[in-house]
């Protein structure tokens, strides 16, 4: 374990006010956040039970709290650490009498999980099959799930076809079904919490008074609702907020994450202090330089330039496959070589069907690969591997047409930065013989070293 570097140390000091840590890939953001919590407690800035840590995954919430407890013991036992959704559910339960009365529930509602939500929508869609005008249910389901984050072209297309009204009817019917079942979903949890905090002064003051310091992990994934919740629980005067994130890795636009909050934080908090973590402890210099130059093609981003702590020695290899069969042959060859070194290897791809194809056609028994993981690019976020194989770089696959180009470039950046030592990238040419867009950008970056 390395000592804190100068940037990490400054960010982790137990000061007050608004602090944003722009933490590049592999720069030790979790360690910095953990050190910040320890320093807040050690300096008596506030008690452990006055600290609230908000994350986007239960695993991250548990990990952060456990790491602080491992370092300072029982003095960290009272820390409140959880996801935005778990915080809201706890809030609603604590204020259940007011909640039930205000929103006219018969009793405290049950929570709809994703499988129940999908089943309800499927039932509604089946009844609306004629109104869908031949649109496949799977595509209609995607539109429903991403309705609030559709790009302009998709919205215009739905308006021209008259489908906007149909989707609005489906969403209204879903809302009515939830109410009849006395159930709420994750979106409701945040919405109801925000409304109660806005409308009930006493509850808001009690909540604000409880938390003296709020810390947010993965701040680049903040949605409008998440940000509004933060505004409601932060004091108007002298708020203490410590946010950590990397706009270069903002890949959840389809979950309504808004990159603007991290890129333009001083628009919302003019006094915010910004710290930049720029030393990458994960990857070799060649991988860091390639990924740096690739992501800098994005216009909407913060300015920083990462450098590798490990120095030179990384491997970069580019392959061109005529079809998916040749691609699996290339992956087979690479994995056979990697198997000799007992490396931890990841095969990454944009969509699940690519993974199914690779695993069903690769000419090696998958138990024979001890240390290989097959993951989508989204699933690889937060992980790292000795070697990474990025498969299926094709204009038909990535950038995906329904997503914005810059978000797709950030997603590809996440894939690139999972590799510690070796990075293999397999692309497919377009029908006219031109290279895939992202492969062309990568090679341009590579040859400018």
XYZ file of C-alpha atoms in Angstrom:
449
model
C 0.000 0.000 0.000
C 1.430 3.360 -1.067
C 1.464 6.449 1.159
C -1.017 9.178 0.336
C 0.291 11.399 -2.435
C 0.141 15.188 -2.184
C -3.203 15.465 -4.013
C -4.856 12.721 -1.958
C -3.509 14.196 1.291
C -4.850 17.691 0.557
C -8.250 16.323 -0.436
C -8.513 14.207 2.735
C -7.795 17.023 5.202
C -10.655 17.503 7.716
C -11.827 20.876 6.460
C -15.370 22.167 6.142
C -17.370 23.437 3.173
C -17.927 21.991 -0.302
C -15.174 19.790 -1.720
C -15.152 17.934 -5.041
C -12.488 15.335 -5.768
C -12.056 14.653 -9.485
C -10.551 11.192 -9.246
C -9.250 9.723 -12.494
C -9.303 5.997 -13.188
C -7.055 4.075 -10.790
C -6.139 7.146 -8.724
C -7.298 5.857 -5.337
C -10.640 7.633 -4.887
C -12.018 5.161 -2.348
C -8.884 5.377 -0.226
C -9.092 9.168 -0.309
C -12.749 9.100 0.737
C -11.987 6.663 3.563
C -9.111 8.888 4.786
C -11.454 11.888 4.692
C -13.986 10.123 6.929
C -11.251 9.042 9.360
C -9.864 12.581 9.538
C -13.304 14.105 10.127
C -13.820 11.774 13.105
C -10.259 12.084 14.448
C -10.430 15.881 14.347
C -13.810 15.933 16.149
C -15.316 17.891 13.265
C -18.411 15.843 14.029
C -19.396 12.553 15.666
C -19.534 9.329 13.678
C -23.352 9.215 13.793
C -23.482 12.721 12.268
C -21.752 11.477 9.098
C -23.837 10.392 6.097
C -22.193 8.572 3.187
C -24.333 8.196 0.062
C -23.384 5.771 -2.710
C -24.961 4.138 -5.755
C -24.364 0.538 -4.709
C -24.852 -1.353 -1.460
C -21.470 -3.012 -1.913
C -19.669 0.358 -2.036
C -21.544 1.610 1.048
C -20.510 -1.438 3.060
C -16.913 -1.358 1.822
C -16.348 2.286 2.771
C -17.760 1.875 6.282
C -15.826 -1.357 6.886
C -12.554 0.206 5.758
C -13.005 3.124 8.158
C -13.882 0.720 11.006
C -10.817 -1.411 10.236
C -8.678 1.684 10.713
C -10.200 3.429 13.743
C -12.396 0.742 15.290
C -15.587 1.382 17.222
C -15.349 5.145 16.787
C -16.710 4.557 13.263
C -19.570 2.235 14.206
C -22.228 4.961 14.103
C -21.521 6.102 10.540
C -24.622 6.189 8.313
C -23.630 4.654 4.980
C -25.996 3.492 2.249
C -27.401 4.057 -1.210
C -29.611 7.010 -2.084
C -32.541 4.587 -2.238
C -31.860 2.929 1.118
C -31.532 6.367 2.735
C -34.926 7.372 1.334
C -36.616 4.134 2.378
C -35.291 4.556 5.921
C -36.467 8.179 5.924
C -39.984 7.194 4.826
C -40.178 4.430 7.449
C -38.983 6.758 10.187
C -41.656 9.276 9.203
C -44.214 6.652 8.240
C -47.255 8.237 9.902
C -46.775 11.526 8.059
C -45.875 9.699 4.832
C -48.925 7.408 4.841
C -51.288 10.278 5.622
C -49.773 12.755 3.163
C -49.870 10.356 0.208
C -53.065 8.497 1.187
C -51.671 4.983 1.499
C -53.688 2.402 3.448
C -50.541 1.289 5.239
C -46.801 1.481 4.608
C -46.322 0.309 0.995
C -44.240 -2.640 -0.128
C -41.310 -2.023 -2.461
C -41.456 -3.137 -6.086
C -38.235 -4.808 -7.148
C -37.055 -4.841 -10.747
C -38.620 -8.215 -11.586
C -42.085 -7.134 -10.364
C -41.738 -3.811 -12.168
C -40.856 -5.579 -15.413
C -43.764 -8.004 -15.004
C -46.273 -5.168 -14.520
C -44.970 -3.326 -17.569
C -45.065 -6.538 -19.635
C -48.707 -7.106 -18.709
C -49.600 -3.539 -19.700
C -47.660 -3.758 -22.969
C -49.396 -7.001 -23.927
C -52.771 -5.264 -23.578
C -51.504 -2.377 -25.725
C -50.080 -4.596 -28.468
C -52.276 -3.089 -31.212
C -51.463 0.474 -30.148
C -47.744 -0.325 -30.522
C -48.279 -0.517 -34.321
C -45.933 -3.426 -34.834
C -43.169 -2.100 -32.581
C -41.515 -5.172 -30.991
C -42.269 -5.465 -27.277
C -38.559 -5.666 -26.448
C -37.947 -2.285 -28.112
C -41.061 -0.792 -26.509
C -39.769 -2.027 -23.148
C -36.411 -0.302 -23.759
C -38.222 2.941 -24.597
C -40.244 2.689 -21.371
C -37.156 2.066 -19.244
C -35.247 4.969 -20.804
C -38.208 7.281 -21.412
C -36.915 10.226 -19.380
C -33.512 10.121 -21.033
C -34.308 9.658 -24.730
C -32.279 11.763 -27.146
C -33.958 14.388 -29.347
C -34.019 12.176 -32.438
C -35.822 9.369 -30.576
C -38.375 11.789 -29.095
C -39.095 13.350 -32.493
C -39.481 9.914 -34.054
C -41.965 8.865 -31.350
C -43.920 12.099 -31.790
C -44.191 11.626 -35.559
C -45.456 8.080 -35.109
C -47.959 9.084 -32.443
C -46.285 6.783 -29.924
C -45.539 9.449 -27.290
C -49.191 9.389 -26.210
C -49.163 5.588 -26.072
C -46.075 5.522 -23.835
C -47.530 8.196 -21.570
C -50.699 6.078 -21.202
C -48.569 3.025 -20.349
C -46.657 4.942 -17.690
C -49.902 6.303 -16.189
C -51.368 2.797 -16.085
C -48.209 1.558 -14.360
C -48.631 4.290 -11.732
C -52.267 3.286 -11.149
C -51.303 -0.382 -10.838
C -48.662 0.446 -8.227
C -51.189 2.401 -6.210
C -53.774 -0.394 -6.359
C -51.169 -2.870 -5.078
C -50.086 -0.440 -2.325
C -46.517 -0.521 -3.673
C -43.766 1.967 -4.501
C -40.671 1.649 -6.667
C -37.164 3.123 -6.354
C -38.099 6.306 -8.212
C -41.047 6.851 -5.862
C -38.820 6.520 -2.789
C -36.736 9.514 -3.806
C -39.705 11.511 -5.096
C -41.760 11.061 -1.924
C -38.740 11.859 0.271
C -38.010 15.086 -1.611
C -41.643 16.198 -1.442
C -41.843 15.547 2.301
C -38.619 17.459 2.931
C -39.922 20.379 0.865
C -43.392 20.469 2.405
C -42.690 19.638 6.052
C -40.384 22.212 7.667
C -40.035 20.340 10.954
C -39.021 17.071 9.318
C -36.547 18.868 7.076
C -34.931 20.736 9.976
C -34.693 17.515 11.990
C -33.033 15.718 9.052
C -30.607 18.547 8.322
C -29.670 18.758 11.993
C -28.866 15.067 12.147
C -26.112 15.061 9.511
C -23.208 17.480 9.954
C -21.117 16.053 7.097
C -22.350 14.384 3.887
C -20.062 12.435 1.561
C -21.075 11.209 -1.905
C -19.246 8.510 -3.856
C -19.381 8.254 -7.684
C -20.721 11.814 -7.922
C -20.678 11.643 -11.736
C -23.721 9.329 -11.521
C -25.895 11.954 -9.791
C -29.354 12.383 -11.313
C -31.702 15.358 -10.980
C -33.533 13.577 -8.154
C -30.297 12.677 -6.359
C -29.116 16.273 -6.563
C -32.449 17.657 -5.373
C -32.316 15.295 -2.392
C -28.836 16.579 -1.518
C -30.079 20.169 -1.677
C -32.905 19.332 0.711
C -30.686 17.728 3.380
C -27.754 20.163 3.146
C -28.010 23.312 5.286
C -28.348 26.538 3.331
C -25.602 28.103 5.472
C -22.178 26.458 5.846
C -22.964 23.071 4.270
C -20.355 20.315 4.503
C -20.253 18.143 1.375
C -17.413 15.939 0.137
C -18.088 14.504 -3.332
C -15.818 12.104 -5.206
C -16.172 11.112 -8.838
C -14.815 11.073 -12.374
C -16.783 12.677 -15.188
C -14.622 10.724 -17.665
C -16.366 7.598 -16.349
C -19.949 8.904 -16.385
C -21.724 6.001 -18.140
C -25.217 5.880 -16.667
C -27.130 8.426 -18.723
C -29.762 5.733 -19.312
C -30.363 5.800 -15.538
C -30.763 9.583 -15.772
C -27.301 10.463 -14.430
C -26.409 14.064 -15.328
C -22.748 14.777 -16.009
C -23.430 18.526 -15.642
C -23.417 18.351 -11.843
C -19.801 17.233 -11.628
C -18.505 19.190 -14.641
C -20.161 22.459 -13.588
C -20.181 22.079 -9.803
C -19.352 25.756 -9.204
C -22.584 26.690 -10.969
C -24.397 24.970 -8.087
C -21.832 25.523 -5.313
C -19.794 28.654 -6.179
C -17.452 28.197 -3.212
C -16.568 24.586 -4.035
C -12.905 23.573 -3.705
C -11.813 21.207 -6.471
C -9.081 18.590 -6.010
C -7.701 16.520 -8.887
C -6.236 13.054 -8.349
C -3.950 12.501 -11.332
C -1.616 9.635 -10.427
C -2.896 6.331 -11.809
C -1.683 3.428 -9.649
C -3.355 0.748 -11.785
C -2.065 0.860 -15.337
C 1.208 1.045 -17.193
C 2.148 4.290 -18.906
C 1.224 3.079 -22.403
C -2.340 2.257 -21.326
C -2.757 5.520 -19.403
C -1.498 7.617 -22.317
C -3.743 5.857 -24.847
C -6.873 6.227 -22.708
C -6.025 9.870 -21.855
C -5.770 10.856 -25.500
C -8.878 8.916 -26.446
C -11.185 10.524 -23.858
C -9.893 14.030 -24.592
C -11.916 13.964 -27.812
C -14.989 14.622 -25.639
C -16.035 18.261 -25.395
C -18.051 18.007 -22.157
C -15.470 17.048 -19.556
C -13.229 18.407 -16.846
C -9.575 19.092 -17.621
C -7.021 16.742 -16.103
C -4.196 14.571 -17.360
C -3.378 11.296 -15.645
C 0.118 9.882 -15.334
C 1.173 6.349 -14.499
C 2.824 5.546 -11.164
C 4.025 2.170 -12.530
C 5.817 3.615 -15.559
C 6.579 1.919 -18.855
C 6.162 -1.746 -19.718
C 2.543 -2.082 -20.826
C 1.442 -3.995 -23.924
C -0.983 -2.561 -26.505
C -2.123 -4.755 -29.409
C -4.707 -4.056 -32.100
C -6.409 -6.750 -34.174
C -8.794 -6.636 -37.129
C -11.327 -9.472 -37.505
C -13.233 -10.196 -40.709
C -16.206 -11.620 -38.751
C -17.221 -12.860 -35.316
C -15.813 -16.335 -35.942
C -12.380 -14.880 -36.591
C -12.802 -12.715 -33.507
C -13.353 -15.772 -31.280
C -10.240 -17.361 -32.831
C -8.209 -14.278 -31.896
C -9.617 -14.320 -28.342
C -8.772 -18.023 -28.101
C -5.165 -17.337 -29.098
C -4.766 -14.457 -26.639
C -6.299 -16.447 -23.773
C -4.046 -19.411 -24.517
C -1.016 -17.146 -24.118
C -2.392 -15.438 -21.006
C -3.165 -18.797 -19.407
C 0.558 -19.536 -19.250
C 1.124 -16.560 -16.933
C -1.851 -17.276 -14.613
C -3.021 -13.718 -15.199
C -6.401 -12.309 -14.229
C -8.001 -11.553 -17.615
C -11.255 -9.880 -18.676
C -13.021 -10.148 -22.022
C -15.160 -7.008 -22.386
C -17.912 -6.203 -24.884
C -20.685 -3.646 -25.378
C -23.742 -5.930 -25.292
C -24.699 -9.180 -23.602
C -25.338 -11.003 -26.899
C -21.665 -10.560 -27.793
C -20.638 -12.320 -24.600
C -23.080 -15.167 -25.280
C -21.660 -15.591 -28.775
C -18.048 -15.578 -27.589
C -18.623 -18.048 -24.755
C -20.675 -20.382 -26.955
C -18.105 -20.434 -29.762
C -14.708 -20.123 -28.142
C -12.620 -23.255 -28.659
C -11.527 -23.687 -25.024
C -13.530 -25.306 -22.205
C -14.441 -22.362 -19.916
C -13.400 -24.350 -16.561
C -10.009 -24.734 -18.341
C -9.594 -20.909 -17.973
C -8.933 -20.476 -14.256
C -8.870 -16.648 -14.084
C -10.985 -15.261 -16.993
C -14.094 -13.103 -16.658
C -16.559 -12.263 -19.440
C -18.236 -8.907 -18.781
C -20.082 -6.068 -20.452
C -18.259 -2.748 -20.378
C -20.837 -1.417 -17.915
C -20.306 -4.391 -15.586
C -16.543 -3.884 -15.596
C -16.794 -0.448 -13.948
C -14.754 -0.376 -10.735
C -12.828 -3.572 -11.546
C -9.259 -4.120 -12.737
C -7.369 -6.947 -14.440
C -3.836 -7.865 -15.465
C -4.993 -8.080 -19.075
C -8.101 -6.879 -20.884
C -9.444 -7.998 -24.254
C -11.970 -5.566 -25.751
C -14.034 -7.405 -28.356
C -16.330 -6.299 -31.154
C -15.207 -2.731 -31.758
C -17.526 -1.993 -34.663
C -19.602 0.970 -35.788
C -22.641 -1.331 -35.662
C -22.018 -1.995 -31.955
C -20.171 0.917 -30.327
C -20.959 3.800 -30.325
C -24.512 2.518 -29.930
C -26.955 4.573 -31.978
C -29.466 5.182 -29.180
C -26.805 6.644 -26.850
C -24.953 9.927 -27.105
C -21.503 9.731 -28.717
C -19.710 11.244 -25.718
C -21.265 8.810 -23.252
C -20.309 5.901 -25.512
C -16.763 7.265 -25.622
C -16.734 7.427 -21.817
C -17.954 3.824 -21.689
C -15.121 2.751 -23.972
C -12.700 4.698 -21.780
C -13.902 2.671 -18.780
C -13.106 -0.515 -20.713
C -9.610 0.724 -21.652
C -8.734 1.684 -18.089
C -9.540 -1.706 -16.570
C -6.174 -3.053 -17.794
C -3.094 -3.062 -15.582
C -0.437 -4.547 -17.886
C -1.813 -5.645 -21.258
C -4.589 -4.362 -23.482
C -5.847 -6.172 -26.585
C -8.450 -4.534 -28.851
C -10.299 -6.390 -31.617
C -12.175 -4.403 -34.270
C -14.278 -5.040 -37.369
C -14.025 -2.872 -40.481
C -17.127 -1.255 -41.957
C -18.651 -2.685 -45.158
C -16.843 -0.039 -47.213
C -13.478 -1.049 -45.768
C -13.089 1.959 -43.477
C -12.028 1.320 -39.863
C -14.469 1.468 -36.958
C -14.718 4.994 -35.549
C -13.353 4.211 -32.092
C -10.554 2.052 -33.477
C -9.568 4.884 -35.805
C -9.489 7.282 -32.835
C -7.410 4.848 -30.790
C -4.851 4.305 -33.510
C -4.588 8.036 -34.090
C -3.850 8.447 -30.369
C -1.404 5.531 -30.391
C 0.646 6.734 -33.349
C 0.929 10.231 -31.852
C 2.844 8.925 -28.816
